[in-house]
Amino acid sequence: MIKEFWEKFVDEKIIPYVFKCSKHPMRFVELLKSNKAYIDGLDPSMTIPGFRLSTIRLYIVYFILWNLVIIPASLIFHAFLAKLDCHLSIILAIIFTLIFFGTFQIFKEWLIHRVAENIIKKAWQNHLPHFNYEKYRYKVAEIYAEAMDKEIPKFEIERYIIDRLVES
């Protein structure tokens, strides 16, 4: 239940605030390229068109989320932390800073992957509504790679992909 709430919150509140997404639909060939790049593990911000990250807004969201975790923890452990030696407090401050900026990068990458997958799913519903994304995404990437190897022209690639999907 918490996971569903978190995913819904991220998709409905955080992503629209942090990212500017294109209102124009992705073309079929762009969908194929994006799906292949996403499955191959390439950087989504470089390979998937249609979104732009606002770094300042990302910092604001991350700072708020971080404070929702750290303030209650510091209130709980305040008495213990107040009695610590100053040298240990400095070491804890350094560790805290490392964790803060390290997890920021992880959060940023996770959010970029999340928005990229949402964009691909939306385009998938536009171009391949009869084929389940979760079931066919790897097969479509494989067929697209074959089409590129066979040098099939762009204007015939949609028919080729759909024909191969129907065959399988």
Short mmCIF file of C-alpha atoms in Angstrom, two decimals:
data_model
loop_
_atom_site.label_atom_id
_atom_site.label_comp_id
_atom_site.label_asym_id
_atom_site.label_seq_id
_atom_site.Cartn_x
_atom_site.Cartn_y
_atom_site.Cartn_z
CA MET A 1 0.00 0.00 0.00
CA ILE A 2 2.83 2.40 0.80
CA LYS A 3 4.62 1.49 -2.42
CA GLU A 4 1.53 2.24 -4.52
CA PHE A 5 1.01 5.54 -2.68
CA TRP A 6 4.68 6.50 -3.23
CA GLU A 7 4.58 5.61 -6.94
CA LYS A 8 1.35 7.54 -7.43
CA PHE A 9 2.77 10.53 -5.52
CA VAL A 10 5.94 10.50 -7.64
CA ASP A 11 4.04 10.19 -10.93
CA GLU A 12 1.38 12.81 -10.13
CA LYS A 13 3.24 15.37 -8.02
CA ILE A 14 7.03 15.12 -8.23
CA ILE A 15 7.55 14.33 -11.93
CA PRO A 16 5.27 17.13 -13.24
CA TYR A 17 6.98 19.58 -10.88
CA VAL A 18 10.58 18.56 -11.62
CA PHE A 19 10.31 17.74 -15.35
CA LYS A 20 8.97 19.61 -18.32
CA CYS A 21 7.53 16.98 -20.65
CA SER A 22 6.60 17.54 -24.28
CA LYS A 23 2.91 17.57 -25.09
CA HIS A 24 3.59 16.28 -28.59
CA PRO A 25 3.37 12.52 -29.06
CA MET A 26 6.50 10.55 -29.80
CA ARG A 27 6.85 9.22 -33.35
CA PHE A 28 6.94 5.46 -33.92
CA VAL A 29 10.62 5.36 -34.86
CA GLU A 30 11.49 7.49 -31.82
CA LEU A 31 9.56 5.02 -29.66
CA LEU A 32 11.55 2.13 -31.10
CA LYS A 33 14.88 3.90 -30.59
CA SER A 34 13.94 4.98 -27.07
CA ASN A 35 12.71 1.53 -26.10
CA LYS A 36 15.90 -0.09 -27.42
CA ALA A 37 18.12 2.44 -25.67
CA TYR A 38 16.21 2.08 -22.40
CA ILE A 39 16.43 -1.71 -22.49
CA ASP A 40 20.14 -1.53 -23.35
CA GLY A 41 20.67 0.60 -20.23
CA LEU A 42 21.81 3.75 -22.02
CA ASP A 43 21.40 7.14 -20.35
CA PRO A 44 17.72 8.08 -20.79
CA SER A 45 18.36 11.82 -20.61
CA MET A 46 20.57 11.54 -23.69
CA THR A 47 18.57 9.00 -25.71
CA ILE A 48 14.89 9.62 -24.99
CA PRO A 49 13.34 12.81 -26.38
CA GLY A 50 10.52 14.71 -24.79
CA PHE A 51 11.59 15.80 -21.33
CA ARG A 52 13.80 18.35 -19.60
CA LEU A 53 14.95 18.31 -15.99
CA SER A 54 14.77 21.40 -13.78
CA THR A 55 17.73 20.97 -11.42
CA ILE A 56 16.63 23.70 -9.02
CA ARG A 57 13.22 22.10 -8.59
CA LEU A 58 14.88 18.72 -8.14
CA TYR A 59 17.01 20.17 -5.31
CA ILE A 60 13.89 21.65 -3.68
CA VAL A 61 12.01 18.33 -3.81
CA TYR A 62 15.03 16.38 -2.59
CA PHE A 63 15.67 18.82 0.25
CA ILE A 64 12.03 18.56 1.40
CA LEU A 65 12.05 14.75 1.22
CA TRP A 66 15.40 14.57 3.02
CA ASN A 67 14.11 16.82 5.81
CA LEU A 68 11.03 14.64 6.21
CA VAL A 69 13.44 11.84 7.12
CA ILE A 70 16.23 13.63 8.98
CA ILE A 71 14.23 15.98 11.25
CA PRO A 72 12.24 13.22 13.00
CA ALA A 73 15.42 11.13 13.31
CA SER A 74 17.36 14.05 14.82
CA LEU A 75 14.53 14.75 17.27
CA ILE A 76 14.54 11.13 18.39
CA PHE A 77 18.33 10.93 18.82
CA HIS A 78 18.89 14.53 20.01
CA ALA A 79 19.75 13.64 23.60
CA PHE A 80 22.30 11.06 22.46
CA LEU A 81 23.83 13.33 19.81
CA ALA A 82 24.13 16.26 22.26
CA LYS A 83 26.39 14.20 24.54
CA LEU A 84 28.80 13.12 21.78
CA ASP A 85 32.38 14.28 21.63
CA CYS A 86 32.91 17.16 19.19
CA HIS A 87 35.36 15.08 17.11
CA LEU A 88 32.78 12.37 16.64
CA SER A 89 30.22 15.06 15.75
CA ILE A 90 32.53 16.36 13.01
CA ILE A 91 32.98 12.85 11.62
CA LEU A 92 29.20 12.32 11.67
CA ALA A 93 28.70 15.64 9.87
CA ILE A 94 31.13 14.55 7.14
CA ILE A 95 29.37 11.19 6.79
CA PHE A 96 25.98 12.91 6.73
CA THR A 97 27.17 15.24 3.95
CA LEU A 98 28.51 12.32 1.90
CA ILE A 99 25.26 10.43 2.28
CA PHE A 100 23.21 13.53 1.40
CA PHE A 101 24.98 14.21 -1.91
CA GLY A 102 25.45 10.53 -2.76
CA THR A 103 21.78 9.77 -2.36
CA PHE A 104 20.90 12.91 -4.32
CA GLN A 105 22.59 11.49 -7.41
CA ILE A 106 20.84 8.14 -6.91
CA PHE A 107 17.48 9.92 -6.51
CA LYS A 108 18.12 12.00 -9.63
CA GLU A 109 18.98 8.95 -11.75
CA TRP A 110 16.00 7.01 -10.40
CA LEU A 111 13.66 9.90 -11.22
CA ILE A 112 15.06 10.25 -14.75
CA HIS A 113 14.56 6.53 -15.36
CA ARG A 114 11.04 6.76 -13.98
CA VAL A 115 10.03 9.65 -16.27
CA ALA A 116 11.71 7.97 -19.27
CA GLU A 117 9.76 4.77 -18.69
CA ASN A 118 6.52 6.77 -18.30
CA ILE A 119 7.16 8.54 -21.62
CA ILE A 120 7.87 5.24 -23.37
CA LYS A 121 4.72 3.65 -21.90
CA LYS A 122 2.62 6.62 -23.03
CA ALA A 123 4.03 6.40 -26.56
CA TRP A 124 3.55 2.63 -26.49
CA GLN A 125 -0.17 3.13 -25.79
CA ASN A 126 -0.29 5.46 -28.78
CA HIS A 127 1.47 3.22 -31.31
CA LEU A 128 1.16 -0.35 -30.02
CA PRO A 129 -2.00 -0.42 -27.90
CA HIS A 130 -2.76 -4.08 -28.65
CA PHE A 131 0.59 -5.29 -27.32
CA ASN A 132 1.27 -5.19 -23.58
CA TYR A 133 4.35 -3.07 -22.81
CA GLU A 134 5.66 -5.33 -20.04
CA LYS A 135 5.32 -8.44 -22.19
CA TYR A 136 6.50 -7.18 -25.57
CA ARG A 137 9.10 -4.47 -24.88
CA TYR A 138 12.08 -6.83 -25.13
CA LYS A 139 10.67 -8.53 -28.21
CA VAL A 140 10.11 -5.17 -29.94
CA ALA A 141 13.67 -4.10 -29.12
CA GLU A 142 14.97 -7.36 -30.58
CA ILE A 143 12.87 -6.98 -33.75
CA TYR A 144 13.99 -3.34 -34.08
CA ALA A 145 17.64 -4.39 -33.84
CA GLU A 146 17.02 -6.97 -36.59
CA ALA A 147 15.34 -4.31 -38.73
CA MET A 148 18.35 -2.03 -38.33
CA ASP A 149 20.69 -4.89 -39.27
CA LYS A 150 18.59 -5.58 -42.38
CA GLU A 151 18.57 -1.82 -43.15
CA ILE A 152 14.81 -1.64 -43.51
CA PRO A 153 13.72 1.90 -44.50
CA LYS A 154 12.01 4.06 -41.87
CA PHE A 155 8.74 4.23 -43.80
CA GLU A 156 8.46 0.39 -43.79
CA ILE A 157 9.68 -0.25 -40.26
CA GLU A 158 6.27 0.07 -38.59
CA ARG A 159 4.75 -2.56 -40.85
CA TYR A 160 7.79 -4.81 -40.36
CA ILE A 161 7.62 -4.56 -36.54
CA ILE A 162 3.88 -5.17 -36.35
CA ASP A 163 4.05 -8.07 -38.83
CA ARG A 164 6.80 -9.72 -36.77
CA LEU A 165 4.85 -9.19 -33.54
CA VAL A 166 1.72 -10.75 -35.02
CA GLU A 167 3.75 -13.74 -36.23
CA SER A 168 5.10 -14.45 -32.75
#
